[in-house]
């Protein structure tokens, strides 16, 4: 995060509003029912108090700030007009839901946000009856809300269903699949497009241009309404005018797109004008069928640093309110995303075939510098994972070397494309997989717990997991030099601090690296688990191997160790089911080995949010937990020998 962000001259923070126990409207609101007791004219004041409380709260805990600042007025208006939780309010992604949490009885718990045992950073059904659908990934709200609306109709229930979706999330195909279905079903559904001209990064693509054109279509809207009164009295001429109107709308009012999908389009309106929001929502509440409200908001609204740089304040650590400076932990070595970004630039200088693709956030994947140095070879395809992978396949077909920078959980959304469009055709697409393993504060929706399992079973895939910074760079180079699909899978944050060789050295495919030579116990560690395994190995005199490759395995080292050791332990930051340890099991079974084996990894449950180190310890994947698990399965004499090592 930038360290030179300051408030503009004349801007100030009202600290009186930041005190959670101070008198004010916000302290009177413990539920939307309390909110609905207020006079409408008091709502702007409440919005101001809520915005200031949000800034203060996130400055202490860290979290997603910009999106929530932009939805303060909209959130208040929705809970004011609709009878939540009986009326269903379905949020998309969840980055913007902090105001929603504050208004629905969780204000006093905001100090626990994204901490172990505290509030989730997204909506979570188990947390509140007001959280109607659990989110974390984009573009799900319309589909989920449509299902709720259809279910209500089937049960003859008379409640409203509202889906809120951002313009960035609207760029995904799933959103349009849902709109297409919703219009056809004639569902009683209100879709609210929160248009802030951004996804996480600045929004891209044809849809963003389309939405921008809608803004210029207000002239048509006023002309249309003014002409109705006159032409409706003229009989046949009115019918002619109505037919002509559709052609006019296509040229002047691009909201036709949503109307052609079967939705009654209203807007755009100012998403920070409380009076207009409340009046419009009240009017639309009385309408039936598929409705679409287009709301214009500003990401970061009300906090100058976030308004000026909403990308930086998308997800922030704790920060100083007055300066905007982050209270960021210092690291002597670059994090893995930075290593990837540096390699991307270096390799692009070296090989003109390289192109970089992001389907999420170039800032989060370390691709900003690459996008600036090689803009013609950088492709931000919006929030569109499926398109990103098949787009990469098309590039690869014609001789380019596409590198897809993608989070582990987001690759799940493009699994079919990875199989059908990349792997079956054996195309040289490189997947730089960020956020592998547990990701801490963002919880299970963002934890990369399954990629080793779902990638390992796909033919033609090569899968690498670096133990340190230098290995990460070498593996990226190895993947680039291959003529088949390859994935380099690395965790969020920093490595152990190993010096990086700034060259284009590669690693022999399927080769491991022995870190320690011990006796009786052999630990086969993958990726982020190598360094904890080394610590355990030193304590119990075990052999430790950095396996490096999940697929293909170094079968020679596994066979050799199975013949010379009493116990083989596999450790990975992935679910045990179907992961790297399972691959080792399969090989040992194929050679009819009698060696005892212990598989350690993430348990068969979703791991909630919290500090990553604490979560790993809870899963038994820290030094103490690994050592305990090993000693527990050993025969008594062997365990005693290991403990005394």
XYZ file of C-alpha atoms in Angstrom:
645
model
C 0.000 0.000 0.000
C 1.176 3.477 -0.785
C 2.690 5.387 2.096
C 2.359 8.882 0.724
C -1.409 9.254 0.762
C -2.719 12.245 2.703
C -5.989 14.019 3.145
C -6.628 16.880 0.804
C -6.282 20.402 2.121
C -9.325 21.304 4.144
C -10.495 17.715 4.575
C -10.887 16.430 8.113
C -12.243 13.513 10.023
C -15.061 14.094 12.489
C -13.731 12.130 15.446
C -16.882 12.723 17.475
C -18.704 10.442 15.095
C -16.080 7.753 15.369
C -16.675 6.939 19.005
C -18.796 3.800 19.050
C -20.334 4.725 22.364
C -21.068 8.377 21.568
C -24.596 9.619 21.279
C -26.039 9.642 17.820
C -28.471 7.942 15.535
C -26.207 5.002 14.773
C -26.023 3.902 18.406
C -29.814 3.609 18.402
C -29.784 1.126 15.522
C -29.448 -2.494 16.601
C -31.616 -3.880 13.819
C -33.318 -2.714 10.613
C -36.552 -2.517 12.618
C -34.941 0.296 14.636
C -33.844 1.933 11.403
C -37.387 1.939 10.056
C -38.569 3.922 13.092
C -36.518 6.928 11.958
C -37.948 9.800 9.981
C -36.744 9.783 6.386
C -35.184 13.215 6.819
C -32.818 11.746 9.453
C -31.346 9.190 7.070
C -28.619 11.435 5.570
C -27.319 12.116 9.087
C -27.334 8.400 9.810
C -25.387 7.810 6.591
C -22.734 10.284 7.721
C -22.404 8.599 11.113
C -22.286 5.144 9.551
C -19.607 6.169 7.051
C -17.411 7.648 9.769
C -17.870 4.612 11.989
C -16.890 2.374 9.083
C -13.685 4.328 8.452
C -12.722 4.162 12.105
C -13.577 0.494 12.437
C -11.642 -0.685 9.373
C -8.687 1.549 10.243
C -8.283 -0.591 13.354
C -9.014 -4.071 11.991
C -8.110 -3.809 8.327
C -10.484 -5.180 5.728
C -12.378 -4.098 2.620
C -13.062 -0.385 2.800
C -13.638 1.279 -0.580
C -16.618 -0.808 -1.645
C -18.447 -0.400 1.659
C -17.970 3.374 1.678
C -19.704 3.482 -1.684
C -22.794 1.564 -0.544
C -23.623 3.355 2.721
C -26.688 5.206 1.408
C -27.876 2.250 -0.662
C -27.647 -0.109 2.316
C -29.604 2.236 4.567
C -32.269 2.786 1.919
C -32.702 -0.951 1.269
C -33.177 -1.834 4.922
C -35.417 1.220 5.384
C -37.759 0.406 2.500
C -37.784 -3.387 2.593
C -38.929 -5.498 5.519
C -35.716 -7.444 6.064
C -35.099 -10.246 6.926
C -38.556 -11.356 5.688
C -37.726 -9.576 2.454
C -34.562 -11.151 1.087
C -31.510 -8.991 0.451
C -28.791 -10.820 -1.504
C -25.362 -9.186 -1.778
C -22.760 -10.019 -4.393
C -19.084 -10.688 -3.508
C -19.447 -9.297 0.001
C -16.769 -6.597 -0.119
C -19.482 -3.958 0.203
C -21.414 -5.502 3.106
C -19.793 -3.908 6.149
C -22.565 -1.241 6.351
C -25.066 -4.104 6.146
C -23.376 -5.853 9.083
C -23.353 -2.665 11.142
C -27.088 -2.055 10.636
C -28.091 -5.645 11.358
C -27.000 -5.955 14.961
C -23.271 -6.478 14.527
C -21.951 -2.959 15.081
C -20.381 -3.747 18.455
C -18.712 -6.860 17.027
C -16.977 -5.006 14.176
C -13.789 -4.898 16.260
C -13.550 -8.664 15.698
C -13.867 -8.444 11.909
C -11.925 -11.173 10.005
C -10.300 -12.356 13.240
C -10.485 -15.916 14.519
C -13.884 -16.405 16.117
C -15.028 -12.945 15.002
C -17.174 -11.564 12.220
C -16.678 -12.873 8.727
C -15.521 -10.350 6.112
C -18.366 -11.456 3.828
C -21.996 -12.394 4.326
C -22.354 -15.759 6.007
C -25.684 -17.459 6.625
C -24.582 -18.928 9.944
C -23.713 -15.459 11.233
C -27.043 -13.657 10.851
C -30.584 -14.173 9.604
C -30.028 -11.031 7.535
C -27.257 -12.775 5.592
C -29.489 -14.641 3.193
C -26.694 -16.111 1.082
C -23.015 -16.780 1.738
C -20.716 -15.002 -0.703
C -17.070 -14.302 -1.449
C -16.948 -14.811 -5.195
C -18.527 -12.472 -7.695
C -21.606 -12.676 -9.880
C -23.662 -15.032 -7.709
C -26.335 -12.703 -6.326
C -28.771 -12.674 -9.270
C -28.812 -16.475 -9.585
C -29.291 -16.958 -5.843
C -31.972 -14.274 -5.598
C -33.784 -15.722 -8.600
C -33.878 -19.090 -6.860
C -35.340 -17.451 -3.765
C -37.941 -15.594 -5.825
C -39.029 -18.773 -7.614
C -39.167 -20.629 -4.283
C -41.352 -17.878 -2.795
C -43.768 -18.129 -5.716
C -43.899 -21.917 -5.391
C -44.806 -21.603 -1.719
C -47.238 -18.687 -2.297
C -45.166 -16.448 -0.055
C -45.432 -12.711 -0.548
C -41.999 -11.295 0.189
C -39.609 -9.306 -1.961
C -36.232 -10.523 -3.184
C -33.500 -8.009 -3.997
C -30.141 -8.786 -5.588
C -27.341 -6.212 -5.408
C -24.526 -6.594 -7.932
C -21.605 -4.366 -8.927
C -20.694 -3.413 -12.466
C -17.496 -5.438 -12.176
C -19.403 -8.562 -11.178
C -21.811 -7.896 -14.052
C -18.960 -8.552 -16.477
C -19.043 -12.277 -15.669
C -21.086 -14.592 -17.836
C -22.924 -16.062 -14.860
C -24.665 -12.751 -14.197
C -26.074 -12.642 -17.719
C -27.113 -16.277 -17.554
C -29.150 -15.355 -14.481
C -30.644 -12.240 -16.105
C -31.603 -14.262 -19.155
C -33.317 -16.846 -16.998
C -34.947 -14.297 -14.684
C -36.598 -12.396 -17.498
C -37.882 -15.591 -19.083
C -39.328 -16.854 -15.788
C -41.005 -13.488 -15.153
C -39.778 -13.755 -11.563
C -40.718 -11.224 -8.910
C -37.139 -10.023 -8.571
C -35.451 -6.653 -8.158
C -31.861 -6.441 -9.405
C -29.876 -3.398 -8.318
C -26.771 -2.609 -10.333
C -24.330 -0.731 -8.094
C -22.334 1.015 -10.800
C -19.140 2.597 -9.472
C -17.214 2.292 -12.737
C -14.922 -0.260 -11.119
C -14.568 -3.907 -10.330
C -11.688 -4.219 -7.874
C -9.401 -2.647 -10.385
C -10.690 -0.080 -12.894
C -13.396 -1.792 -14.885
C -12.714 -2.918 -18.439
C -14.571 -4.199 -21.468
C -17.614 -3.533 -23.559
C -20.085 -3.646 -20.705
C -18.364 -0.794 -18.889
C -18.645 1.266 -22.066
C -22.290 0.285 -22.360
C -23.027 1.446 -18.832
C -21.203 4.686 -19.459
C -23.429 5.332 -22.481
C -26.503 4.878 -20.334
C -25.437 7.953 -18.412
C -25.719 9.988 -21.561
C -29.184 8.618 -22.254
C -31.047 10.791 -19.775
C -32.074 13.176 -22.576
C -33.996 10.349 -24.208
C -35.714 9.435 -20.935
C -37.113 12.913 -20.441
C -38.128 13.200 -24.097
C -39.872 9.841 -23.934
C -41.996 10.779 -20.940
C -42.859 14.183 -22.381
C -44.054 12.726 -25.668
C -46.274 10.044 -24.162
C -48.996 12.464 -23.073
C -49.281 13.974 -26.537
C -48.896 10.924 -28.779
C -51.146 8.667 -26.697
C -54.103 10.804 -27.769
C -53.412 10.367 -31.464
C -54.436 6.714 -31.945
C -52.555 5.081 -34.867
C -49.747 7.602 -34.629
C -49.070 6.428 -31.067
C -48.708 2.812 -32.258
C -46.236 3.932 -34.912
C -44.342 5.945 -32.328
C -44.113 2.969 -29.997
C -42.544 0.847 -32.763
C -40.111 3.624 -33.617
C -39.317 4.041 -29.961
C -37.499 0.699 -29.769
C -35.157 1.761 -32.569
C -34.579 5.078 -30.871
C -33.824 3.424 -27.583
C -31.141 1.259 -29.125
C -29.385 4.374 -30.364
C -30.016 6.759 -27.517
C -30.873 4.729 -24.434
C -28.704 1.620 -24.131
C -30.762 0.412 -21.154
C -32.565 -1.503 -23.899
C -30.130 -4.360 -23.275
C -31.679 -5.098 -19.888
C -35.194 -4.525 -21.154
C -34.631 -7.027 -23.975
C -33.677 -9.556 -21.308
C -37.141 -9.054 -19.824
C -36.432 -6.530 -17.067
C -38.154 -3.223 -16.426
C -35.113 -0.922 -16.452
C -35.126 2.181 -14.227
C -32.270 4.621 -13.916
C -29.608 5.630 -13.609
C -30.066 7.392 -10.289
C -27.599 8.940 -7.831
C -26.692 6.281 -5.265
C -25.676 8.910 -2.717
C -28.935 10.871 -2.881
C -30.832 9.330 0.010
C -34.148 10.968 -0.786
C -34.107 9.747 -4.402
C -33.011 6.261 -3.361
C -35.816 5.862 -0.841
C -38.508 7.220 -3.169
C -37.341 5.089 -6.098
C -37.104 1.897 -4.052
C -40.570 2.498 -2.578
C -42.014 2.890 -6.053
C -40.233 -0.198 -7.346
C -41.303 -2.249 -4.338
C -44.901 -1.914 -5.515
C -44.051 -3.103 -9.012
C -43.993 -6.803 -9.799
C -41.984 -8.996 -12.129
C -38.325 -8.601 -13.100
C -37.087 -5.087 -12.300
C -33.664 -3.560 -12.799
C -32.501 -0.442 -10.954
C -29.290 1.224 -12.077
C -27.581 3.112 -9.228
C -24.470 5.270 -9.653
C -22.079 5.351 -6.685
C -18.498 6.351 -5.981
C -16.134 3.769 -4.559
C -14.429 5.126 -1.440
C -17.093 7.828 -0.976
C -16.480 10.098 2.014
C -12.830 9.293 2.698
C -10.557 11.332 0.419
C -7.636 8.868 0.222
C -10.031 6.070 -0.758
C -11.806 8.287 -3.283
C -8.474 9.195 -4.856
C -7.142 5.638 -4.879
C -9.977 3.127 -4.447
C -7.808 0.209 -5.636
C -5.348 0.684 -2.776
C -8.189 0.891 -0.279
C -10.045 -2.095 -1.681
C -8.501 -4.353 0.914
C -6.280 -2.664 3.487
C -4.386 -3.523 6.643
C -4.973 -1.270 9.632
C -4.117 2.333 8.794
C -3.776 5.830 10.221
C -6.956 7.773 9.500
C -5.367 11.188 9.311
C -2.659 10.256 6.816
C -4.115 7.199 5.157
C -0.807 5.388 5.719
C -0.944 1.655 6.280
C 0.363 0.054 9.449
C 1.897 -2.658 7.332
C 4.203 -5.340 8.588
C 7.620 -4.922 7.065
C 9.236 -7.802 5.243
C 12.876 -7.986 4.241
C 12.092 -10.162 1.227
C 9.479 -9.686 -1.508
C 6.200 -11.557 -1.245
C 5.331 -14.261 -3.767
C 3.085 -11.994 -5.835
C 5.971 -9.538 -6.242
C 8.316 -12.372 -7.234
C 5.836 -13.426 -9.899
C 5.484 -9.841 -11.158
C 9.262 -9.368 -11.377
C 9.697 -12.651 -13.222
C 6.892 -11.710 -15.603
C 8.654 -8.473 -16.557
C 12.058 -10.136 -16.881
C 10.760 -12.981 -19.033
C 8.783 -10.570 -21.205
C 12.015 -8.688 -21.899
C 13.644 -11.997 -22.787
C 10.852 -13.543 -24.889
C 8.407 -11.561 -27.000
C 5.905 -14.435 -27.010
C 4.942 -13.917 -23.365
C 1.541 -12.355 -22.614
C 0.009 -11.837 -19.165
C -3.673 -12.311 -18.351
C -5.599 -11.453 -15.193
C -9.269 -12.300 -14.589
C -9.409 -10.615 -11.199
C -7.063 -8.002 -9.849
C -3.743 -7.147 -11.431
C -2.792 -5.295 -8.243
C -3.311 -8.388 -6.095
C -1.396 -10.667 -8.457
C 1.657 -8.437 -8.747
C 1.037 -7.503 -12.394
C 0.909 -3.698 -12.183
C 4.499 -3.081 -13.291
C 4.085 -5.553 -16.149
C 0.903 -3.793 -17.272
C 2.797 -0.483 -17.364
C 5.906 -1.784 -19.130
C 4.089 -4.053 -21.590
C 0.566 -2.658 -21.999
C 0.113 -4.305 -25.401
C 0.882 -7.712 -23.834
C -1.246 -7.295 -20.707
C -4.880 -8.392 -20.774
C -7.251 -7.565 -17.932
C -10.364 -9.447 -19.000
C -12.552 -8.311 -16.100
C -14.074 -10.735 -13.644
C -14.260 -13.541 -16.166
C -12.252 -16.596 -15.176
C -13.730 -18.952 -17.737
C -13.069 -16.526 -20.560
C -9.525 -15.892 -19.276
C -8.539 -19.553 -19.508
C -10.039 -20.192 -22.941
C -8.678 -16.862 -24.193
C -5.247 -18.065 -23.065
C -5.817 -21.331 -24.922
C -6.562 -19.412 -28.109
C -3.374 -17.390 -27.726
C -1.382 -20.577 -27.176
C -2.798 -22.214 -30.304
C -1.177 -19.541 -32.432
C 2.230 -19.646 -30.837
C 2.124 -17.184 -27.940
C 3.016 -18.115 -24.360
C 0.126 -17.001 -22.137
C 0.633 -16.693 -18.385
C -2.609 -16.570 -16.401
C -2.166 -14.913 -12.988
C -5.090 -16.281 -10.991
C -6.049 -16.986 -7.394
C -6.465 -20.635 -6.475
C -10.175 -20.346 -5.665
C -10.885 -18.368 -8.833
C -9.332 -21.100 -10.970
C -12.029 -23.411 -9.593
C -14.551 -21.348 -11.568
C -12.740 -22.159 -14.799
C -12.165 -25.839 -14.149
C -14.112 -26.989 -17.197
C -12.131 -24.636 -19.428
C -8.857 -25.849 -17.936
C -9.795 -29.428 -18.806
C -11.612 -28.967 -22.096
C -9.788 -26.055 -23.686
C -6.265 -26.376 -22.296
C -5.447 -29.860 -21.028
C -7.211 -31.998 -23.645
C -5.441 -30.016 -26.356
C -2.182 -30.078 -24.371
C -1.639 -26.350 -24.874
C 1.280 -24.519 -23.202
C -0.716 -22.294 -20.863
C 1.064 -21.319 -17.634
C -1.066 -20.914 -14.509
C 0.548 -18.755 -11.828
C -1.681 -19.755 -8.921
C -1.689 -17.268 -6.048
C -3.381 -17.586 -2.636
C -2.706 -21.324 -2.338
C -3.503 -22.939 1.008
C -5.060 -20.937 3.828
C -5.390 -17.210 3.284
C -6.261 -16.090 6.792
C -8.690 -13.198 7.095
C -10.674 -13.896 3.908
C -11.670 -17.370 5.091
C -12.930 -20.432 3.205
C -14.304 -18.623 0.149
C -10.782 -17.539 -0.724
C -8.685 -20.384 0.708
C -6.842 -22.408 -1.923
C -7.406 -25.744 -0.217
C -8.319 -27.910 -3.189
C -6.171 -27.032 -6.197
C -3.629 -29.830 -5.804
C -6.539 -32.285 -5.711
C -8.481 -30.938 -8.673
C -5.405 -30.297 -10.813
C -3.562 -33.546 -10.103
C -6.229 -35.706 -11.686
C -6.083 -33.859 -15.031
C -3.901 -35.498 -17.718
C -1.101 -33.427 -19.309
C -0.838 -31.112 -16.257
C 2.473 -30.413 -14.545
C 2.108 -29.062 -10.998
C 4.870 -27.365 -9.021
C 4.857 -26.027 -5.459
C 7.795 -23.792 -4.430
C 9.272 -23.954 -0.947
C 10.924 -20.536 -1.178
C 11.335 -17.394 -3.253
C 14.134 -18.679 -5.486
C 12.301 -21.909 -6.217
C 9.226 -19.915 -7.209
C 11.159 -17.997 -9.863
C 12.865 -21.148 -11.154
C 9.534 -22.973 -11.381
C 7.936 -20.152 -13.353
C 10.821 -20.366 -15.799
C 10.469 -24.151 -15.931
C 6.769 -23.818 -16.744
C 7.473 -21.228 -19.439
C 9.995 -23.492 -21.169
C 7.531 -26.386 -21.332
C 5.293 -27.102 -24.303
C 2.347 -28.320 -22.234
C 0.069 -26.985 -19.445
C 1.828 -26.173 -16.200
C 0.846 -24.700 -12.853
C 3.067 -23.004 -10.288
C 1.230 -22.890 -7.001
C 2.378 -20.512 -4.259
C 0.892 -19.107 -1.057
C -0.148 -15.615 -0.122
C 2.429 -13.434 1.565
C 6.118 -13.921 2.217
C 8.470 -16.857 1.891
C 11.299 -17.825 4.249
C 13.664 -15.151 2.888
C 15.846 -17.163 0.490
C 17.998 -15.110 -1.883
C 16.716 -15.099 -5.459
C 18.980 -15.826 -8.413
C 18.014 -13.238 -11.024
C 18.394 -15.511 -14.034
C 16.333 -17.957 -16.052
C 17.447 -21.197 -14.453
C 14.946 -24.025 -14.522
C 14.397 -27.252 -12.590
C 14.484 -30.768 -13.985
C 10.898 -31.951 -14.383
C 9.864 -34.293 -11.583
C 12.998 -33.781 -9.485
C 13.048 -33.306 -5.720
C 15.603 -31.782 -3.345
C 16.796 -33.457 -0.145
C 16.953 -30.885 2.659
C 18.007 -33.123 5.576
C 19.336 -36.655 5.848
C 18.058 -38.552 8.869
C 17.021 -42.024 9.927
C 13.855 -44.096 10.221
C 11.446 -41.258 9.378
C 11.234 -39.572 5.946
C 9.163 -36.407 5.531
C 8.054 -35.569 1.987
C 7.021 -31.924 2.078
C 5.294 -29.870 -0.603
C 5.463 -26.100 -1.071
C 4.852 -23.983 2.025
C 5.209 -27.005 4.315
C 8.887 -27.590 3.505
C 10.296 -25.143 6.048
C 8.161 -26.385 8.985
C 9.136 -29.917 7.958
C 12.821 -28.991 8.125
C 12.325 -27.698 11.671
C 10.645 -30.969 12.654
C 13.294 -33.002 10.868
C 16.052 -31.344 12.865
C 14.182 -32.069 16.092
C 13.539 -35.779 15.450
C 16.453 -36.659 13.133
C 14.223 -37.279 10.133
C 15.051 -37.156 6.452
C 13.285 -34.187 4.826
C 12.684 -33.863 1.097
C 11.397 -30.809 -0.754
C 9.336 -32.656 -3.347
C 8.896 -29.580 -5.569
C 6.673 -31.431 -8.055
C 3.208 -32.710 -7.216
C 2.882 -34.037 -10.751
C 5.011 -35.774 -11.923
C 6.356 -37.063 -8.614
C 9.979 -37.936 -8.044
C 9.202 -41.641 -7.867
C 12.825 -42.681 -7.521
C 13.293 -40.823 -4.247
C 9.984 -42.166 -2.890
C 10.969 -45.753 -3.677
C 14.416 -45.314 -2.188
C 13.079 -43.784 1.020
C 10.384 -46.450 1.365
C 13.112 -49.100 1.336
C 15.377 -47.323 3.825
C 12.925 -45.786 6.310
C 10.210 -47.113 8.617
C 7.743 -44.262 8.145
C 7.012 -41.890 5.276
C 5.169 -38.676 6.157
C 3.626 -36.410 3.502
C 2.807 -32.805 4.378
C 0.907 -30.319 2.207
C -1.156 -27.142 2.642
C -4.039 -28.722 0.747
C -6.817 -31.078 1.748
C -5.532 -34.578 2.327
C -8.215 -36.071 0.080
C -6.805 -36.481 -3.405
C -3.820 -34.217 -2.801
C -0.069 -34.664 -3.040
C -0.035 -37.233 -0.229
C -2.621 -39.278 -2.098
C -0.314 -39.251 -5.108
C 2.493 -40.687 -2.958
C 0.087 -43.324 -1.598
C -0.879 -44.340 -5.106
C 2.734 -44.787 -6.118
C 3.647 -46.781 -3.001
C 0.659 -49.015 -3.637
C 1.739 -49.561 -7.242
C 5.157 -50.855 -6.117
C 3.561 -52.932 -3.301
C 5.511 -51.107 -0.599
C 4.981 -52.167 3.008
C 6.341 -48.893 4.376
C 4.058 -47.171 6.879
C 2.701 -43.848 5.631
C 1.165 -40.818 7.335
C -0.609 -38.112 5.309
C -0.809 -34.639 6.878
C -2.693 -31.710 5.382
C -5.810 -29.625 5.772
C -8.744 -31.430 7.397
C -12.015 -32.389 5.731
C -13.807 -29.227 6.763
C -13.867 -25.580 5.739
C -11.427 -23.502 7.762
C -12.912 -20.227 8.940
C -11.144 -16.859 8.876
C -8.399 -15.802 11.235
C -4.653 -15.336 11.474
C -3.030 -17.803 9.088
C -0.399 -19.013 11.558
C -3.058 -19.696 14.192
C -5.241 -21.539 11.693
C -2.351 -23.721 10.541
C -1.567 -24.531 14.161
C -5.212 -25.536 14.704
C -4.866 -27.878 11.713
C -1.714 -29.404 13.159
C 0.456 -27.947 10.410
C 2.919 -25.984 12.533
C 6.125 -27.469 13.922
C 4.514 -28.657 17.158
C 1.505 -30.172 15.418
C 3.531 -31.984 12.776
C 5.917 -33.405 15.348
C 3.055 -34.541 17.581
C 1.269 -36.269 14.675
C 4.438 -38.141 13.697
C 5.299 -39.284 17.203
C 1.705 -40.410 17.814
C 1.747 -42.990 14.994
C 5.227 -44.383 15.702
C 5.816 -47.572 17.687
C 6.895 -46.721 21.244
C 10.630 -47.576 20.841
C 10.829 -45.575 17.595
C 8.949 -42.642 19.089
C 11.248 -42.581 22.087
C 14.236 -42.622 19.763
C 12.824 -39.724 17.719
C 12.014 -37.659 20.811
C 15.549 -38.049 22.094
C 17.121 -37.087 18.738
